[in-house]
Tab-separated table of C-alpha atoms in Angstrom:
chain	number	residue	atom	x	y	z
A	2	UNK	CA	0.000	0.000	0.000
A	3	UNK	CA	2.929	2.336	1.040
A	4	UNK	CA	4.244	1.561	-2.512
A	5	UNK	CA	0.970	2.331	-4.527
A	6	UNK	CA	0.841	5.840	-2.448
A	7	UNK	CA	4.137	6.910	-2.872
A	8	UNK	CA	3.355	6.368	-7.069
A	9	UNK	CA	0.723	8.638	-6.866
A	10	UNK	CA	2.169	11.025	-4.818
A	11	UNK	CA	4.435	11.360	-7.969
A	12	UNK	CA	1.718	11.587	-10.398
A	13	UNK	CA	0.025	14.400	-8.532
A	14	UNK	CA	3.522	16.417	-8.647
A	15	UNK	CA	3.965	15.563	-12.310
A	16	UNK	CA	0.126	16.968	-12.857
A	17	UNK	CA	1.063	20.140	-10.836
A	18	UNK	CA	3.497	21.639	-13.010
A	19	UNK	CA	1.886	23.638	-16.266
A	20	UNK	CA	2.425	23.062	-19.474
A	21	UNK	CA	4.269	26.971	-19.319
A	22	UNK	CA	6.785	25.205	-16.188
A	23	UNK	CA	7.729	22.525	-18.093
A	24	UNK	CA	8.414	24.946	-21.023
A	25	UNK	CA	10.557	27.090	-19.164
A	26	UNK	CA	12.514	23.927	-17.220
A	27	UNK	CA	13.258	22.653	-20.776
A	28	UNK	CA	14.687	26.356	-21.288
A	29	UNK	CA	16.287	26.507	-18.634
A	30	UNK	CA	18.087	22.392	-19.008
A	31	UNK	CA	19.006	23.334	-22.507
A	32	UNK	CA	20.903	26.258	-21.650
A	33	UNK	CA	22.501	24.113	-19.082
A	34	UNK	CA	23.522	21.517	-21.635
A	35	UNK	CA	24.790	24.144	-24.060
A	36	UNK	CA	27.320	26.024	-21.508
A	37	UNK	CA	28.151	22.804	-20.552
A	38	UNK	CA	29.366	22.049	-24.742
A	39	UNK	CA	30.472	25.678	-25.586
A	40	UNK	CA	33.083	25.164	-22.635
A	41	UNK	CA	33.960	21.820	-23.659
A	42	UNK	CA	34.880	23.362	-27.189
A	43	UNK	CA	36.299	26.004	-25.480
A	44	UNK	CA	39.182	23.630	-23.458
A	45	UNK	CA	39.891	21.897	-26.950
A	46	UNK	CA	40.360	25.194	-29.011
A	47	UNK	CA	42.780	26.622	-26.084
A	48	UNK	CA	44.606	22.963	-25.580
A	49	UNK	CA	44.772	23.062	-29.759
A	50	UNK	CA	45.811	26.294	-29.771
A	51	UNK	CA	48.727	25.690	-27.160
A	52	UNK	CA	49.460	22.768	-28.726
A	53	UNK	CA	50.119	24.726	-32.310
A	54	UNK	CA	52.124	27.242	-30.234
A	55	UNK	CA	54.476	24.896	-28.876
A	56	UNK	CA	54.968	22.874	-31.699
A	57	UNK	CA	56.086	26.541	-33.549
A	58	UNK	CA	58.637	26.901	-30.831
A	59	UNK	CA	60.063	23.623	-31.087
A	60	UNK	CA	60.744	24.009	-35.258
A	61	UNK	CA	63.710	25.815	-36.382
A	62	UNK	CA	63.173	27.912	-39.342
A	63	UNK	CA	63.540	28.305	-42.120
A	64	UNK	CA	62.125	24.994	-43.053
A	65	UNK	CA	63.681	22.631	-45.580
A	66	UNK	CA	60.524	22.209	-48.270
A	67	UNK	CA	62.076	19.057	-49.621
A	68	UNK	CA	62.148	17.533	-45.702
A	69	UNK	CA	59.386	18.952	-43.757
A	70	UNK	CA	56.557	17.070	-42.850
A	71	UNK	CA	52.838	17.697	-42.866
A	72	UNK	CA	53.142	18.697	-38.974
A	73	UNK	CA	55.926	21.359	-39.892
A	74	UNK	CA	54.507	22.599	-42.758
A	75	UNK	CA	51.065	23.270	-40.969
A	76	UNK	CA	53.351	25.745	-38.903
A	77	UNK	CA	53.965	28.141	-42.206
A	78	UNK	CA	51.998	31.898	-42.199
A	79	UNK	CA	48.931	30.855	-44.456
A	80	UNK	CA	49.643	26.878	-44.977
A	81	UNK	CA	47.085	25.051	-43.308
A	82	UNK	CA	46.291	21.121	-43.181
A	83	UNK	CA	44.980	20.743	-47.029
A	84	UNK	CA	47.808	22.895	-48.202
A	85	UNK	CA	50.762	21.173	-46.461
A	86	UNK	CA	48.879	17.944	-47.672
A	87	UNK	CA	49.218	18.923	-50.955
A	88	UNK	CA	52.919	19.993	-50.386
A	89	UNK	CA	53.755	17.098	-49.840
A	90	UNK	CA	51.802	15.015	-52.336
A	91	UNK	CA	53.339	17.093	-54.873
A	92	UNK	CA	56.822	16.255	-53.613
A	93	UNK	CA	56.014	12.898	-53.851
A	94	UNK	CA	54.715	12.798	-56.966
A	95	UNK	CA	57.721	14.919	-59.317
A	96	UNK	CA	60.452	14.666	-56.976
A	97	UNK	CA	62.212	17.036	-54.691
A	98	UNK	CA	61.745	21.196	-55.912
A	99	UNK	CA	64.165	22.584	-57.552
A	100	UNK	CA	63.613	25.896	-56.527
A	101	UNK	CA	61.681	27.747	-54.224
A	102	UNK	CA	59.216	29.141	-56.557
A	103	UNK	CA	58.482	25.588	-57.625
A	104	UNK	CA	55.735	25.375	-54.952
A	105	UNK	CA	53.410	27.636	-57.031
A	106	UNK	CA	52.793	24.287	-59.052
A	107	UNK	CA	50.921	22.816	-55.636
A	108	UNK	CA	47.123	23.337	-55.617
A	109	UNK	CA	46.301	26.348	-53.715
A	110	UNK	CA	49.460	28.672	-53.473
A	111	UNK	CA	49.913	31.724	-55.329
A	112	UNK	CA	52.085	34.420	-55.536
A	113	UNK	CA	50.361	35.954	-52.089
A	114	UNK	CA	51.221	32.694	-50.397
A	115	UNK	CA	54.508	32.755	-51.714
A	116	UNK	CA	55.176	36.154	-50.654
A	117	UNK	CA	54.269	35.229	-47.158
A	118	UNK	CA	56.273	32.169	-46.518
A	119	UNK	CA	58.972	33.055	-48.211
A	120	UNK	CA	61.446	33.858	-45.365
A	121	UNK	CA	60.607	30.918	-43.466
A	122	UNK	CA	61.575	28.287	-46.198
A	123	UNK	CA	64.410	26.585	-48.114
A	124	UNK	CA	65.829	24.051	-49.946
A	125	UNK	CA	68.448	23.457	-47.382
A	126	UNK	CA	70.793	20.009	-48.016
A	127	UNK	CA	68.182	18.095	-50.031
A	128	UNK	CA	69.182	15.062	-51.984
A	129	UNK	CA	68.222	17.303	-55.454
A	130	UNK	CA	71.173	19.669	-54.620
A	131	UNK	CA	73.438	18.133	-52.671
A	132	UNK	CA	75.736	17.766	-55.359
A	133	UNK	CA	74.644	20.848	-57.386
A	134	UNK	CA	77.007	23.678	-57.774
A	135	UNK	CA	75.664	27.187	-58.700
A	136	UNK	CA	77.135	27.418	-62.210
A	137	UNK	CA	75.670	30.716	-63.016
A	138	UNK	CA	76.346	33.993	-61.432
A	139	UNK	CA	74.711	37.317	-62.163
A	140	UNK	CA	75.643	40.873	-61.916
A	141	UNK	CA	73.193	42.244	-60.004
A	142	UNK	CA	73.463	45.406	-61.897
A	143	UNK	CA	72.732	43.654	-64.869
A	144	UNK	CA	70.908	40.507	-64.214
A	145	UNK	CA	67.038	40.780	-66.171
A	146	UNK	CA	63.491	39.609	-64.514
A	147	UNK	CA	63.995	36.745	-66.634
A	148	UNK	CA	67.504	36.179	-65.525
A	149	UNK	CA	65.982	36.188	-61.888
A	150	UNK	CA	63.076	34.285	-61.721
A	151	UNK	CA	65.357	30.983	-62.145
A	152	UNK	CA	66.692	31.563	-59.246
A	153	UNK	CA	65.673	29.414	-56.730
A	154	UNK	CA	63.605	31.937	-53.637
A	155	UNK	CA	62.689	34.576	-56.678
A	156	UNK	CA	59.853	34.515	-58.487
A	157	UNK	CA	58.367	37.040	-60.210
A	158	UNK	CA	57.396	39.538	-58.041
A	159	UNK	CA	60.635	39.626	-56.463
A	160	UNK	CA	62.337	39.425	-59.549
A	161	UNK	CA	60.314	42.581	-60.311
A	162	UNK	CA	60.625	44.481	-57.043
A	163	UNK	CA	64.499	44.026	-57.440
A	164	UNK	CA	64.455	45.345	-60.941
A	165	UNK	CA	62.104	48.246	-59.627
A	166	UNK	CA	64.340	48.991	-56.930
A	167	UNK	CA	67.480	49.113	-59.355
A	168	UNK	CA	65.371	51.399	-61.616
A	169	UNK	CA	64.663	53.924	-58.844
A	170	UNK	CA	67.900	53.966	-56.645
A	171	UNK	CA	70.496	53.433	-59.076
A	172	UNK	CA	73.384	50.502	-58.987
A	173	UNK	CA	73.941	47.558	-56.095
A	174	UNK	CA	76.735	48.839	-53.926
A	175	UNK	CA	77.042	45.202	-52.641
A	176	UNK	CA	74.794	41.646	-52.589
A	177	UNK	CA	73.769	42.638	-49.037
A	178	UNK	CA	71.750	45.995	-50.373
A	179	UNK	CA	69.000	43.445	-51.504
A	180	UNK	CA	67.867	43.906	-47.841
A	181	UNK	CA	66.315	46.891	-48.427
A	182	UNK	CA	64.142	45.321	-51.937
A	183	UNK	CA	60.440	44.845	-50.670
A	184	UNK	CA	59.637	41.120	-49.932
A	185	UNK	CA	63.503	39.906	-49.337
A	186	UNK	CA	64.241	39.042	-45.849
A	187	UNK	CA	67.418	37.778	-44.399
A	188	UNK	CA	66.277	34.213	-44.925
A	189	UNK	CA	65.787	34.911	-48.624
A	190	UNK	CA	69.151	36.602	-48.697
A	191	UNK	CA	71.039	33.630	-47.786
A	192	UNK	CA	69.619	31.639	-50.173
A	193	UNK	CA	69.835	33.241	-52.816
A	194	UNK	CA	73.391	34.953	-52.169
A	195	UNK	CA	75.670	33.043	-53.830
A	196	UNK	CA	74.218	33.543	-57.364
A	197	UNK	CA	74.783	37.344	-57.241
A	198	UNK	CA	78.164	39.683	-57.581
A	199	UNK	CA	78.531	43.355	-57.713
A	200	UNK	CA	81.297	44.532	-59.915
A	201	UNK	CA	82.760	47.727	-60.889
A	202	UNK	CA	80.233	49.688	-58.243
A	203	UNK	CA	82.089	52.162	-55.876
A	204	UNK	CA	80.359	52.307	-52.921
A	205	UNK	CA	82.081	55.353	-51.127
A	206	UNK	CA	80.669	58.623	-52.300
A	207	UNK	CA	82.151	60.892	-50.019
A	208	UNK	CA	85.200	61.415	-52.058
A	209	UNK	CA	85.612	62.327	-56.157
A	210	UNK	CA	84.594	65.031	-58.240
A	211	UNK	CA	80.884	66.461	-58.192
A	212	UNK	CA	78.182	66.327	-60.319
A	213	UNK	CA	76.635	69.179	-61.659
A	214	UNK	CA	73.320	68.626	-61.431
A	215	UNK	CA	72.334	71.449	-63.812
A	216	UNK	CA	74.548	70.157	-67.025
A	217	UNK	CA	74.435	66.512	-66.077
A	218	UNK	CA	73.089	63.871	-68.694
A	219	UNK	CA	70.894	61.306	-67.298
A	220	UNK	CA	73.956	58.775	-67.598
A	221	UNK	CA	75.646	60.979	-65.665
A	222	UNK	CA	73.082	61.401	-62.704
A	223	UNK	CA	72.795	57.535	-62.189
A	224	UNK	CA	76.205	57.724	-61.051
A	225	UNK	CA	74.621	59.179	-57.957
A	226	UNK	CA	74.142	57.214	-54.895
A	227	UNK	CA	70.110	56.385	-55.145
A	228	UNK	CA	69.738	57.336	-58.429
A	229	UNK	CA	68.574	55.057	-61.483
A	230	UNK	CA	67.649	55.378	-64.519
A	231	UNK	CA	63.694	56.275	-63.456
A	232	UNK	CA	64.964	59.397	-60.935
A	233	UNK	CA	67.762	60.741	-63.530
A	234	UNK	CA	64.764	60.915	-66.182
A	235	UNK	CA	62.633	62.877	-63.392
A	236	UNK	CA	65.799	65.508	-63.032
A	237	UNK	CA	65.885	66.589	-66.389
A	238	UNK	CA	62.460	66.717	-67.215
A	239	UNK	CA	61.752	69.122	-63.905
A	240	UNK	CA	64.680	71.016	-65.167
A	241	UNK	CA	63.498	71.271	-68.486
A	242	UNK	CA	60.313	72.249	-67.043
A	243	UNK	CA	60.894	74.695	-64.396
A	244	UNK	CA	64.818	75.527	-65.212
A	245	UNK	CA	67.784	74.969	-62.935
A	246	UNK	CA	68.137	73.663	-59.671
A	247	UNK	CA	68.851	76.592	-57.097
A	248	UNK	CA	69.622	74.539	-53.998
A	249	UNK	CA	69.500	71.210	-52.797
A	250	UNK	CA	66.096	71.973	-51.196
A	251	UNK	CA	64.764	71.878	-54.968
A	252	UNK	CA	65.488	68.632	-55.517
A	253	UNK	CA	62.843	67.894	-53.280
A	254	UNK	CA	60.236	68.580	-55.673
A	255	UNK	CA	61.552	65.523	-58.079
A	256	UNK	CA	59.130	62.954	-58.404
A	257	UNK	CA	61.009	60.036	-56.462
A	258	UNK	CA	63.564	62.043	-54.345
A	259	UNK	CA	63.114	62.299	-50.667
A	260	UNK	CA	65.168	63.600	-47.682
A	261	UNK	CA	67.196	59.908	-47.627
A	262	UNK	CA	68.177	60.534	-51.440
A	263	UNK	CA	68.918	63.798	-51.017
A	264	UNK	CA	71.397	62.557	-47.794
A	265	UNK	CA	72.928	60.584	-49.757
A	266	UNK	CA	74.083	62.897	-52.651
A	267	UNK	CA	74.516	66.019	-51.328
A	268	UNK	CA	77.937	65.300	-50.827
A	269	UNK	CA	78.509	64.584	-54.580
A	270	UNK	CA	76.357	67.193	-56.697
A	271	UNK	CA	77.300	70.884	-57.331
A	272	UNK	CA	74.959	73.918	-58.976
């Protein structure tokens, strides 16, 4: 009998609660349920994120392309799992890379990509070069865009901003002045170092006979430190335009020539 009350007891409770209570209790369990998922999610992304962090730490870059695993690869600015995936299909399937620009042949990286893994990759010792010897060596006053985008770590939108950068500043005083090209980095720099020379370039403009920058020819003007061929064209046409150069402050008002150009040849140009 006890029994038999204590089940209706129950039933009475159940009967007492509206159909609005129950409503709002199922409200109120689902919310429960849902903090109690979102924080689960939570602990993963934070333990996944750590996890990503530490791994970072533990690789040394830059990273040999020919070498690096899935894992490593993950690790690169803009390479996630489907692209290092594909890195390393690729690999697989033709065979080391021969140069650095070689990668734009993998499914999903473009120049952008390129760009912004650039200094954190390189053919290192691989097997496909450890018995090469760089045969070819370029003037970097001379080499073309052509000429450069076989270079392994150039393709062409460095081989352009390094052209560019010839165009506007004048002649390479030395390999190391690639530093200040847009988009080379010090990892770039050592690989691709050893296919460059500067020849015939002197470097210390302190000393020598000045230019007049009134008479001078634009062969003449590119002999100025951070002058090319682009800058030297901008000279005579302003003074062809507007007539001669007073000061150095007027050389301010040529199309390409800041205060750091004008540092740099003030010591060499006369009116």
């Amino acid at each position: 009998m006890e029994y038999i009350r204590e089940i209706r007891s129950k039933a009475e409770m159940k009967r007492n609660f509206s159909a609005k209570e129950m409503q709002v209790l199922g409200i109120l369990l689902f919310i429960v349920l849902l903090g109690i998922v979102v924080s689960s999610v939570s602990r993963k992304s934070v333990d996944t994120s750590t996890s990503n962090e530490q791994e970072r730490q533990s690789v040394v870059f830059p990273i040999d392309i020919n070498r690096a695993t899935a894992e490593e690869l993950i690790l690169l600015p803009g390479i996630g799992p489907v692209k290092a995936d594909a890195i390393v299909r690729e690999r697989e399937r033709v065979g080391a890379f021969s140069r650095i620009s070689d990668i734009l042949r993998v499914t999903g990286i473009g120049e952008k990509t390129l760009e912004g893994i650039a200094d954190f990759i390189t053919l290192g010792e691989s097997d496909a070069f450890s018995d090469s010897v760089v045969e070819t060596l370029f003037d970097l006053n001379r080499v073309t865009t052509e000429e450069l985008e076989t270079i392994p770590g150039i393709g062409p939108v460095k081989a352009a901003s390094i052209v560019e950068f010839r165009d506007l500043n004048g002649s390479f005083c030395s390999v190391e002045q690639l530093l200040e090209v847009t988009g080379i980095g010090e990892a770039t720099l050592k690989n691709i170092r050893s296919y460059f020379f500067v020849d015939g370039v002197e470097c210390n403009h302190s000393s020598g006979s000045r230019i007049n920058i009134n008479t001078a020819d634009r062969n003449e003007l590119t002999k100025l430190p951070g002058v090319g061929s682009v800058i030297a064209s901008a000279i005579v046409d302003h003074r062809e335009l507007y007539g001669p150069f007073v000061d150095l402050e007027d050389l301010l008002s040529v199309k390409g020539i800041g205060e750091k150009t004008l540092e740099g040849m003030k010591h060499m140009v006369e009116f």
